[in-house]
């Protein structure tokens, strides 16, 4: 038997008890003392900062005993988002496509199941902001609102700890990899931001394949109080020089953006850096800004496929096509033409999808290209299914990989922006 919450992120579990376990107010009465949740959180926070990454399972086990939970297991999602990898040694991975644990990862929903040997298992999402990290498994004899609330407190504290520790932890990196990584891929992965960032007004999410063998693709995104910044890059070639080109492009983008540069000057900074340091290399790409209050969307397209605008579950073909500009680097400096930023206004709920040509040029088993038509069809089906943006991208990139035996001829990168301002 599975009992799930009625909607993404709601956290309400029918049959568990009145009220939301994550809601404000005093801890509900239960068989345990009302201050145990605070004691557990204090214990966890006081020791998690000094604990080594792979010491987290033992630490949460000690904290779990304080609130009457029999077992807690931390699962982190692997690099390709196909498996949930347990940090506890000896346990098998769980498929992201599975019910229960996998469904919790895919939907952000709390799930509660009857355990095969008796008792109950609660699956809680591990989320840092909008970034899906994995899930938390909590086995217990019975469920009540207080115990669930304390499990949520543990999941929140662990999410912050995992995010801070994985920046320097080879242990987490090794555990979430299923094969060896090429040097160009290692270079690019080291500077990528989280897959997903967001606020209550907008979200940006991206995927990049082949995960362990990327050569020249990269993405970047960042949030300020008023603006969502996003960029997609595709360097010439598929080797270490390509990775260096993209690295310079991303660094130039961030340097100009953090200095308050507008889009033409930002792209000009990248042109100058590539022209000076890697004159034989160039990079196509799209850089964009979304005003979170008004929906004003501005972008520069530098020799790249035009982004796709998705409105009311339909792709508006050609909506963001504009006159072509040269790729970033020496080609742009030779043309001596000023960079141009274009602007349109999004409607609430609009999604903008950036992609590299490795997506549409992927070959199917029969040798036929995946193509723009199949690509847009997969987008429409994902939108019609009502999937969250990160899950829609995960399913699309896996559909492309599965159709050609996980072997891509070129890097394939997708970046999704969704504007969702509060309703009046």
PDB file of N, CA, C and O in Angstrom, residues 135-199:
ATOM      1  N   UNK A 135      17.022  11.304  -1.828  1.00  0.00           N
ATOM      2  CA  UNK A 135      15.901  11.041  -0.937  1.00  0.00           C
ATOM      3  C   UNK A 135      16.414  10.526   0.399  1.00  0.00           C
ATOM      4  O   UNK A 135      17.560  10.097   0.532  1.00  0.00           O
ATOM      5  N   UNK A 136      15.527  10.560   1.387  1.00  0.00           N
ATOM      6  CA  UNK A 136      15.810  10.035   2.716  1.00  0.00           C
ATOM      7  C   UNK A 136      14.790   8.945   3.026  1.00  0.00           C
ATOM      8  O   UNK A 136      13.582   9.155   2.888  1.00  0.00           O
ATOM      9  N   UNK A 137      15.268   7.775   3.399  1.00  0.00           N
ATOM     10  CA  UNK A 137      14.393   6.663   3.794  1.00  0.00           C
ATOM     11  C   UNK A 137      14.349   6.588   5.316  1.00  0.00           C
ATOM     12  O   UNK A 137      15.398   6.535   5.975  1.00  0.00           O
ATOM     13  N   UNK A 138      13.150   6.592   5.876  1.00  0.00           N
ATOM     14  CA  UNK A 138      12.980   6.502   7.327  1.00  0.00           C
ATOM     15  C   UNK A 138      12.030   5.359   7.642  1.00  0.00           C
ATOM     16  O   UNK A 138      10.852   5.405   7.266  1.00  0.00           O
ATOM     17  N   UNK A 139      12.533   4.325   8.299  1.00  0.00           N
ATOM     18  CA  UNK A 139      11.714   3.175   8.684  1.00  0.00           C
ATOM     19  C   UNK A 139      11.270   3.340  10.131  1.00  0.00           C
ATOM     20  O   UNK A 139      12.067   3.693  11.000  1.00  0.00           O
ATOM     21  N   UNK A 140       9.965   3.088  10.382  1.00  0.00           N
ATOM     22  CA  UNK A 140       9.422   3.277  11.726  1.00  0.00           C
ATOM     23  C   UNK A 140       8.239   2.335  11.937  1.00  0.00           C
ATOM     24  O   UNK A 140       7.651   1.828  10.975  1.00  0.00           O
ATOM     25  N   UNK A 141       7.908   2.110  13.190  1.00  0.00           N
ATOM     26  CA  UNK A 141       6.787   1.219  13.523  1.00  0.00           C
ATOM     27  C   UNK A 141       5.454   1.857  13.177  1.00  0.00           C
ATOM     28  O   UNK A 141       4.531   1.199  12.708  1.00  0.00           O
ATOM     29  N   UNK A 142       5.333   3.146  13.442  1.00  0.00           N
ATOM     30  CA  UNK A 142       4.076   3.858  13.175  1.00  0.00           C
ATOM     31  C   UNK A 142       4.390   5.299  12.804  1.00  0.00           C
ATOM     32  O   UNK A 142       5.497   5.787  13.024  1.00  0.00           O
ATOM     33  N   UNK A 143       3.393   5.971  12.248  1.00  0.00           N
ATOM     34  CA  UNK A 143       3.567   7.342  11.786  1.00  0.00           C
ATOM     35  C   UNK A 143       2.625   8.255  12.544  1.00  0.00           C
ATOM     36  O   UNK A 143       1.455   7.926  12.747  1.00  0.00           O
ATOM     37  N   UNK A 144       3.136   9.383  12.984  1.00  0.00           N
ATOM     38  CA  UNK A 144       2.286  10.435  13.525  1.00  0.00           C
ATOM     39  C   UNK A 144       2.855  11.772  13.053  1.00  0.00           C
ATOM     40  O   UNK A 144       3.998  11.843  12.596  1.00  0.00           O
ATOM     41  N   UNK A 145       2.073  12.842  13.108  1.00  0.00           N
ATOM     42  CA  UNK A 145       2.535  14.132  12.588  1.00  0.00           C
ATOM     43  C   UNK A 145       3.836  14.618  13.213  1.00  0.00           C
ATOM     44  O   UNK A 145       4.668  15.204  12.520  1.00  0.00           O
ATOM     45  N   UNK A 146       4.024  14.385  14.510  1.00  0.00           N
ATOM     46  CA  UNK A 146       5.242  14.866  15.165  1.00  0.00           C
ATOM     47  C   UNK A 146       6.464  14.153  14.618  1.00  0.00           C
ATOM     48  O   UNK A 146       7.505  14.767  14.343  1.00  0.00           O
ATOM     49  N   UNK A 147       6.362  12.846  14.452  1.00  0.00           N
ATOM     50  CA  UNK A 147       7.511  12.087  13.951  1.00  0.00           C
ATOM     51  C   UNK A 147       7.842  12.482  12.510  1.00  0.00           C
ATOM     52  O   UNK A 147       9.008  12.607  12.143  1.00  0.00           O
ATOM     53  N   UNK A 148       6.810  12.678  11.703  1.00  0.00           N
ATOM     54  CA  UNK A 148       7.049  13.110  10.336  1.00  0.00           C
ATOM     55  C   UNK A 148       7.689  14.496  10.293  1.00  0.00           C
ATOM     56  O   UNK A 148       8.572  14.776   9.472  1.00  0.00           O
ATOM     57  N   UNK A 149       7.230  15.380  11.185  1.00  0.00           N
ATOM     58  CA  UNK A 149       7.807  16.725  11.231  1.00  0.00           C
ATOM     59  C   UNK A 149       9.288  16.660  11.569  1.00  0.00           C
ATOM     60  O   UNK A 149      10.110  17.376  10.982  1.00  0.00           O
ATOM     61  N   UNK A 150       9.660  15.785  12.485  1.00  0.00           N
ATOM     62  CA  UNK A 150      11.070  15.658  12.859  1.00  0.00           C
ATOM     63  C   UNK A 150      11.890  15.026  11.741  1.00  0.00           C
ATOM     64  O   UNK A 150      13.055  15.380  11.536  1.00  0.00           O
ATOM     65  N   UNK A 151      11.291  14.126  11.001  1.00  0.00           N
ATOM     66  CA  UNK A 151      11.982  13.568   9.836  1.00  0.00           C
ATOM     67  C   UNK A 151      12.223  14.653   8.786  1.00  0.00           C
ATOM     68  O   UNK A 151      13.270  14.684   8.134  1.00  0.00           O
ATOM     69  N   UNK A 152      11.254  15.539   8.625  1.00  0.00           N
ATOM     70  CA  UNK A 152      11.440  16.643   7.687  1.00  0.00           C
ATOM     71  C   UNK A 152      12.554  17.585   8.153  1.00  0.00           C
ATOM     72  O   UNK A 152      13.331  18.098   7.339  1.00  0.00           O
ATOM     73  N   UNK A 153      12.621  17.831   9.438  1.00  0.00           N
ATOM     74  CA  UNK A 153      13.700  18.649   9.978  1.00  0.00           C
ATOM     75  C   UNK A 153      15.050  18.012   9.682  1.00  0.00           C
ATOM     76  O   UNK A 153      16.010  18.684   9.289  1.00  0.00           O
ATOM     77  N   UNK A 154      15.134  16.693   9.866  1.00  0.00           N
ATOM     78  CA  UNK A 154      16.373  15.985   9.565  1.00  0.00           C
ATOM     79  C   UNK A 154      16.711  16.090   8.089  1.00  0.00           C
ATOM     80  O   UNK A 154      17.866  16.335   7.718  1.00  0.00           O
ATOM     81  N   UNK A 155      15.717  15.909   7.214  1.00  0.00           N
ATOM     82  CA  UNK A 155      15.969  15.986   5.773  1.00  0.00           C
ATOM     83  C   UNK A 155      16.461  17.372   5.369  1.00  0.00           C
ATOM     84  O   UNK A 155      17.367  17.509   4.532  1.00  0.00           O
ATOM     85  N   UNK A 156      15.878  18.421   5.960  1.00  0.00           N
ATOM     86  CA  UNK A 156      16.300  19.786   5.631  1.00  0.00           C
ATOM     87  C   UNK A 156      17.738  20.037   6.064  1.00  0.00           C
ATOM     88  O   UNK A 156      18.538  20.616   5.317  1.00  0.00           O
ATOM     89  N   UNK A 157      18.089  19.608   7.266  1.00  0.00           N
ATOM     90  CA  UNK A 157      19.455  19.806   7.755  1.00  0.00           C
ATOM     91  C   UNK A 157      20.454  19.011   6.915  1.00  0.00           C
ATOM     92  O   UNK A 157      21.539  19.509   6.577  1.00  0.00           O
ATOM     93  N   UNK A 158      20.078  17.791   6.541  1.00  0.00           N
ATOM     94  CA  UNK A 158      20.978  16.969   5.731  1.00  0.00           C
ATOM     95  C   UNK A 158      21.169  17.563   4.338  1.00  0.00           C
ATOM     96  O   UNK A 158      22.262  17.496   3.773  1.00  0.00           O
ATOM     97  N   UNK A 159      20.125  18.128   3.770  1.00  0.00           N
ATOM     98  CA  UNK A 159      20.244  18.722   2.438  1.00  0.00           C
ATOM     99  C   UNK A 159      21.278  19.843   2.439  1.00  0.00           C
ATOM    100  O   UNK A 159      22.102  19.948   1.511  1.00  0.00           O
ATOM    101  N   UNK A 160      21.243  20.687   3.460  1.00  0.00           N
ATOM    102  CA  UNK A 160      22.231  21.762   3.545  1.00  0.00           C
ATOM    103  C   UNK A 160      23.634  21.210   3.751  1.00  0.00           C
ATOM    104  O   UNK A 160      24.600  21.691   3.158  1.00  0.00           O
ATOM    105  N   UNK A 161      23.746  20.167   4.581  1.00  0.00           N
ATOM    106  CA  UNK A 161      25.062  19.579   4.833  1.00  0.00           C
ATOM    107  C   UNK A 161      25.631  18.926   3.581  1.00  0.00           C
ATOM    108  O   UNK A 161      26.819  19.078   3.262  1.00  0.00           O
ATOM    109  N   UNK A 162      24.797  18.204   2.852  1.00  0.00           N
ATOM    110  CA  UNK A 162      25.251  17.534   1.633  1.00  0.00           C
ATOM    111  C   UNK A 162      25.704  18.554   0.604  1.00  0.00           C
ATOM    112  O   UNK A 162      26.736  18.394  -0.054  1.00  0.00           O
ATOM    113  N   UNK A 163      24.934  19.630   0.456  1.00  0.00           N
ATOM    114  CA  UNK A 163      25.292  20.664  -0.518  1.00  0.00           C
ATOM    115  C   UNK A 163      26.642  21.292  -0.191  1.00  0.00           C
ATOM    116  O   UNK A 163      27.470  21.511  -1.083  1.00  0.00           O
ATOM    117  N   UNK A 164      26.883  21.574   1.076  1.00  0.00           N
ATOM    118  CA  UNK A 164      28.142  22.213   1.448  1.00  0.00           C
ATOM    119  C   UNK A 164      29.318  21.246   1.329  1.00  0.00           C
ATOM    120  O   UNK A 164      30.407  21.631   0.893  1.00  0.00           O
ATOM    121  N   UNK A 165      29.101  19.977   1.678  1.00  0.00           N
ATOM    122  CA  UNK A 165      30.210  19.020   1.690  1.00  0.00           C
ATOM    123  C   UNK A 165      30.540  18.477   0.303  1.00  0.00           C
ATOM    124  O   UNK A 165      31.695  18.128   0.033  1.00  0.00           O
ATOM    125  N   UNK A 166      29.574  18.394  -0.589  1.00  0.00           N
ATOM    126  CA  UNK A 166      29.883  17.799  -1.890  1.00  0.00           C
ATOM    127  C   UNK A 166      30.759  18.707  -2.743  1.00  0.00           C
ATOM    128  O   UNK A 166      31.342  18.256  -3.724  1.00  0.00           O
ATOM    129  N   UNK A 167      30.868  19.995  -2.368  1.00  0.00           N
ATOM    130  CA  UNK A 167      31.741  20.899  -3.110  1.00  0.00           C
ATOM    131  C   UNK A 167      33.202  20.490  -2.981  1.00  0.00           C
ATOM    132  O   UNK A 167      34.015  20.790  -3.855  1.00  0.00           O
ATOM    133  N   UNK A 168      33.551  19.788  -1.885  1.00  0.00           N
ATOM    134  CA  UNK A 168      34.939  19.389  -1.690  1.00  0.00           C
ATOM    135  C   UNK A 168      35.092  17.894  -1.415  1.00  0.00           C
ATOM    136  O   UNK A 168      36.195  17.429  -1.121  1.00  0.00           O
ATOM    137  N   UNK A 169      34.010  17.135  -1.524  1.00  0.00           N
ATOM    138  CA  UNK A 169      34.061  15.729  -1.144  1.00  0.00           C
ATOM    139  C   UNK A 169      34.222  14.826  -2.363  1.00  0.00           C
ATOM    140  O   UNK A 169      33.327  14.721  -3.193  1.00  0.00           O
ATOM    141  N   UNK A 170      35.363  14.165  -2.468  1.00  0.00           N
ATOM    142  CA  UNK A 170      35.519  13.126  -3.473  1.00  0.00           C
ATOM    143  C   UNK A 170      34.657  11.913  -3.148  1.00  0.00           C
ATOM    144  O   UNK A 170      34.274  11.160  -4.043  1.00  0.00           O
ATOM    145  N   UNK A 171      34.324  11.733  -1.872  1.00  0.00           N
ATOM    146  CA  UNK A 171      33.495  10.588  -1.482  1.00  0.00           C
ATOM    147  C   UNK A 171      32.122  10.668  -2.138  1.00  0.00           C
ATOM    148  O   UNK A 171      31.618   9.687  -2.692  1.00  0.00           O
ATOM    149  N   UNK A 172      31.503  11.836  -2.084  1.00  0.00           N
ATOM    150  CA  UNK A 172      30.204  11.992  -2.727  1.00  0.00           C
ATOM    151  C   UNK A 172      30.319  11.839  -4.241  1.00  0.00           C
ATOM    152  O   UNK A 172      29.468  11.233  -4.889  1.00  0.00           O
ATOM    153  N   UNK A 173      31.374  12.411  -4.824  1.00  0.00           N
ATOM    154  CA  UNK A 173      31.560  12.315  -6.269  1.00  0.00           C
ATOM    155  C   UNK A 173      31.716  10.858  -6.698  1.00  0.00           C
ATOM    156  O   UNK A 173      31.108  10.419  -7.689  1.00  0.00           O
ATOM    157  N   UNK A 174      32.526  10.102  -5.975  1.00  0.00           N
ATOM    158  CA  UNK A 174      32.708   8.689  -6.329  1.00  0.00           C
ATOM    159  C   UNK A 174      31.419   7.909  -6.175  1.00  0.00           C
ATOM    160  O   UNK A 174      31.097   7.035  -6.987  1.00  0.00           O
ATOM    161  N   UNK A 175      30.662   8.218  -5.135  1.00  0.00           N
ATOM    162  CA  UNK A 175      29.444   7.432  -4.886  1.00  0.00           C
ATOM    163  C   UNK A 175      28.375   7.701  -5.932  1.00  0.00           C
ATOM    164  O   UNK A 175      27.543   6.828  -6.200  1.00  0.00           O
ATOM    165  N   UNK A 176      28.365   8.879  -6.514  1.00  0.00           N
ATOM    166  CA  UNK A 176      27.319   9.210  -7.465  1.00  0.00           C
ATOM    167  C   UNK A 176      27.762   9.039  -8.920  1.00  0.00           C
ATOM    168  O   UNK A 176      27.063   9.456  -9.836  1.00  0.00           O
ATOM    169  N   UNK A 177      28.907   8.437  -9.136  1.00  0.00           N
ATOM    170  CA  UNK A 177      29.357   8.117 -10.491  1.00  0.00           C
ATOM    171  C   UNK A 177      29.267   6.613 -10.727  1.00  0.00           C
ATOM    172  O   UNK A 177      29.583   5.820  -9.840  1.00  0.00           O
ATOM    173  N   UNK A 178      28.876   6.253 -11.928  1.00  0.00           N
ATOM    174  CA  UNK A 178      28.749   4.836 -12.272  1.00  0.00           C
ATOM    175  C   UNK A 178      29.796   4.410 -13.292  1.00  0.00           C
ATOM    176  O   UNK A 178      29.831   3.239 -13.674  1.00  0.00           O
ATOM    177  N   UNK A 179      30.636   5.325 -13.758  1.00  0.00           N
ATOM    178  CA  UNK A 179      31.732   4.990 -14.659  1.00  0.00           C
ATOM    179  C   UNK A 179      32.809   6.064 -14.557  1.00  0.00           C
ATOM    180  O   UNK A 179      32.617   7.095 -13.911  1.00  0.00           O
ATOM    181  N   UNK A 180      33.951   5.800 -15.207  1.00  0.00           N
ATOM    182  CA  UNK A 180      35.064   6.748 -15.171  1.00  0.00           C
ATOM    183  C   UNK A 180      34.742   7.968 -16.031  1.00  0.00           C
ATOM    184  O   UNK A 180      34.013   7.880 -17.008  1.00  0.00           O
ATOM    185  N   UNK A 181      35.338   9.090 -15.651  1.00  0.00           N
ATOM    186  CA  UNK A 181      35.075  10.350 -16.343  1.00  0.00           C
ATOM    187  C   UNK A 181      36.309  10.796 -17.114  1.00  0.00           C
ATOM    188  O   UNK A 181      37.430  10.713 -16.614  1.00  0.00           O
ATOM    189  N   UNK A 182      36.086  11.275 -18.364  1.00  0.00           N
ATOM    190  CA  UNK A 182      37.171  11.829 -19.159  1.00  0.00           C
ATOM    191  C   UNK A 182      37.678  13.126 -18.538  1.00  0.00           C
ATOM    192  O   UNK A 182      36.949  13.814 -17.814  1.00  0.00           O
ATOM    193  N   UNK A 183      38.921  13.491 -18.893  1.00  0.00           N
ATOM    194  CA  UNK A 183      39.498  14.723 -18.366  1.00  0.00           C
ATOM    195  C   UNK A 183      38.734  15.969 -18.819  1.00  0.00           C
ATOM    196  O   UNK A 183      38.461  16.857 -17.992  1.00  0.00           O
ATOM    197  N   UNK A 184      38.349  16.109 -20.116  1.00  0.00           N
ATOM    198  CA  UNK A 184      37.558  17.297 -20.480  1.00  0.00           C
ATOM    199  C   UNK A 184      36.251  17.402 -19.692  1.00  0.00           C
ATOM    200  O   UNK A 184      35.841  18.492 -19.308  1.00  0.00           O
ATOM    201  N   UNK A 185      35.605  16.255 -19.470  1.00  0.00           N
ATOM    202  CA  UNK A 185      34.365  16.262 -18.691  1.00  0.00           C
ATOM    203  C   UNK A 185      34.634  16.676 -17.246  1.00  0.00           C
ATOM    204  O   UNK A 185      33.854  17.420 -16.650  1.00  0.00           O
ATOM    205  N   UNK A 186      35.737  16.203 -16.673  1.00  0.00           N
ATOM    206  CA  UNK A 186      36.093  16.579 -15.299  1.00  0.00           C
ATOM    207  C   UNK A 186      36.313  18.080 -15.203  1.00  0.00           C
ATOM    208  O   UNK A 186      35.890  18.737 -14.241  1.00  0.00           O
ATOM    209  N   UNK A 187      36.963  18.639 -16.226  1.00  0.00           N
ATOM    210  CA  UNK A 187      37.212  20.077 -16.255  1.00  0.00           C
ATOM    211  C   UNK A 187      35.906  20.861 -16.268  1.00  0.00           C
ATOM    212  O   UNK A 187      35.709  21.796 -15.476  1.00  0.00           O
ATOM    213  N   UNK A 188      34.980  20.475 -17.154  1.00  0.00           N
ATOM    214  CA  UNK A 188      33.736  21.217 -17.282  1.00  0.00           C
ATOM    215  C   UNK A 188      32.824  21.002 -16.075  1.00  0.00           C
ATOM    216  O   UNK A 188      32.165  21.935 -15.610  1.00  0.00           O
ATOM    217  N   UNK A 189      32.767  19.788 -15.581  1.00  0.00           N
ATOM    218  CA  UNK A 189      31.911  19.518 -14.421  1.00  0.00           C
ATOM    219  C   UNK A 189      32.332  20.339 -13.213  1.00  0.00           C
ATOM    220  O   UNK A 189      31.506  20.699 -12.369  1.00  0.00           O
ATOM    221  N   UNK A 190      33.621  20.634 -13.118  1.00  0.00           N
ATOM    222  CA  UNK A 190      34.116  21.344 -11.931  1.00  0.00           C
ATOM    223  C   UNK A 190      33.604  22.783 -11.856  1.00  0.00           C
ATOM    224  O   UNK A 190      33.626  23.386 -10.785  1.00  0.00           O
ATOM    225  N   UNK A 191      33.159  23.353 -12.997  1.00  0.00           N
ATOM    226  CA  UNK A 191      32.702  24.745 -12.937  1.00  0.00           C
ATOM    227  C   UNK A 191      31.203  24.883 -13.165  1.00  0.00           C
ATOM    228  O   UNK A 191      30.686  26.003 -13.118  1.00  0.00           O
ATOM    229  N   UNK A 192      30.475  23.783 -13.376  1.00  0.00           N
ATOM    230  CA  UNK A 192      29.041  23.891 -13.587  1.00  0.00           C
ATOM    231  C   UNK A 192      28.319  24.250 -12.292  1.00  0.00           C
ATOM    232  O   UNK A 192      28.693  23.785 -11.213  1.00  0.00           O
ATOM    233  N   UNK A 193      27.269  25.047 -12.375  1.00  0.00           N
ATOM    234  CA  UNK A 193      26.448  25.342 -11.192  1.00  0.00           C
ATOM    235  C   UNK A 193      25.534  24.161 -10.900  1.00  0.00           C
ATOM    236  O   UNK A 193      25.543  23.157 -11.636  1.00  0.00           O
ATOM    237  N   UNK A 194      24.710  24.226  -9.864  1.00  0.00           N
ATOM    238  CA  UNK A 194      23.714  23.173  -9.644  1.00  0.00           C
ATOM    239  C   UNK A 194      22.812  23.005 -10.866  1.00  0.00           C
ATOM    240  O   UNK A 194      22.586  23.953 -11.630  1.00  0.00           O
ATOM    241  N   UNK A 195      22.297  21.782 -11.038  1.00  0.00           N
ATOM    242  CA  UNK A 195      21.414  21.529 -12.184  1.00  0.00           C
ATOM    243  C   UNK A 195      20.204  22.444 -12.181  1.00  0.00           C
ATOM    244  O   UNK A 195      19.726  22.871 -13.228  1.00  0.00           O
ATOM    245  N   UNK A 196      19.669  22.743 -10.985  1.00  0.00           N
ATOM    246  CA  UNK A 196      18.425  23.506 -10.893  1.00  0.00           C
ATOM    247  C   UNK A 196      18.561  24.614  -9.858  1.00  0.00           C
ATOM    248  O   UNK A 196      19.054  24.385  -8.752  1.00  0.00           O
ATOM    249  N   UNK A 197      18.125  25.811 -10.240  1.00  0.00           N
ATOM    250  CA  UNK A 197      18.012  26.917  -9.295  1.00  0.00           C
ATOM    251  C   UNK A 197      16.618  27.510  -9.467  1.00  0.00           C
ATOM    252  O   UNK A 197      15.965  27.305 -10.491  1.00  0.00           O
ATOM    253  N   UNK A 198      16.138  28.238  -8.458  1.00  0.00           N
ATOM    254  CA  UNK A 198      14.816  28.819  -8.627  1.00  0.00           C
ATOM    255  C   UNK A 198      14.360  29.604  -7.424  1.00  0.00           C
ATOM    256  O   UNK A 198      15.002  29.626  -6.373  1.00  0.00           O
ATOM    257  N   UNK A 199      13.237  30.280  -7.614  1.00  0.00           N
ATOM    258  CA  UNK A 199      12.568  31.033  -6.567  1.00  0.00           C
ATOM    259  C   UNK A 199      11.078  30.844  -6.768  1.00  0.00           C
ATOM    260  O   UNK A 199      10.644  30.026  -7.580  1.00  0.00           O
TER     261      UNK A 199
END
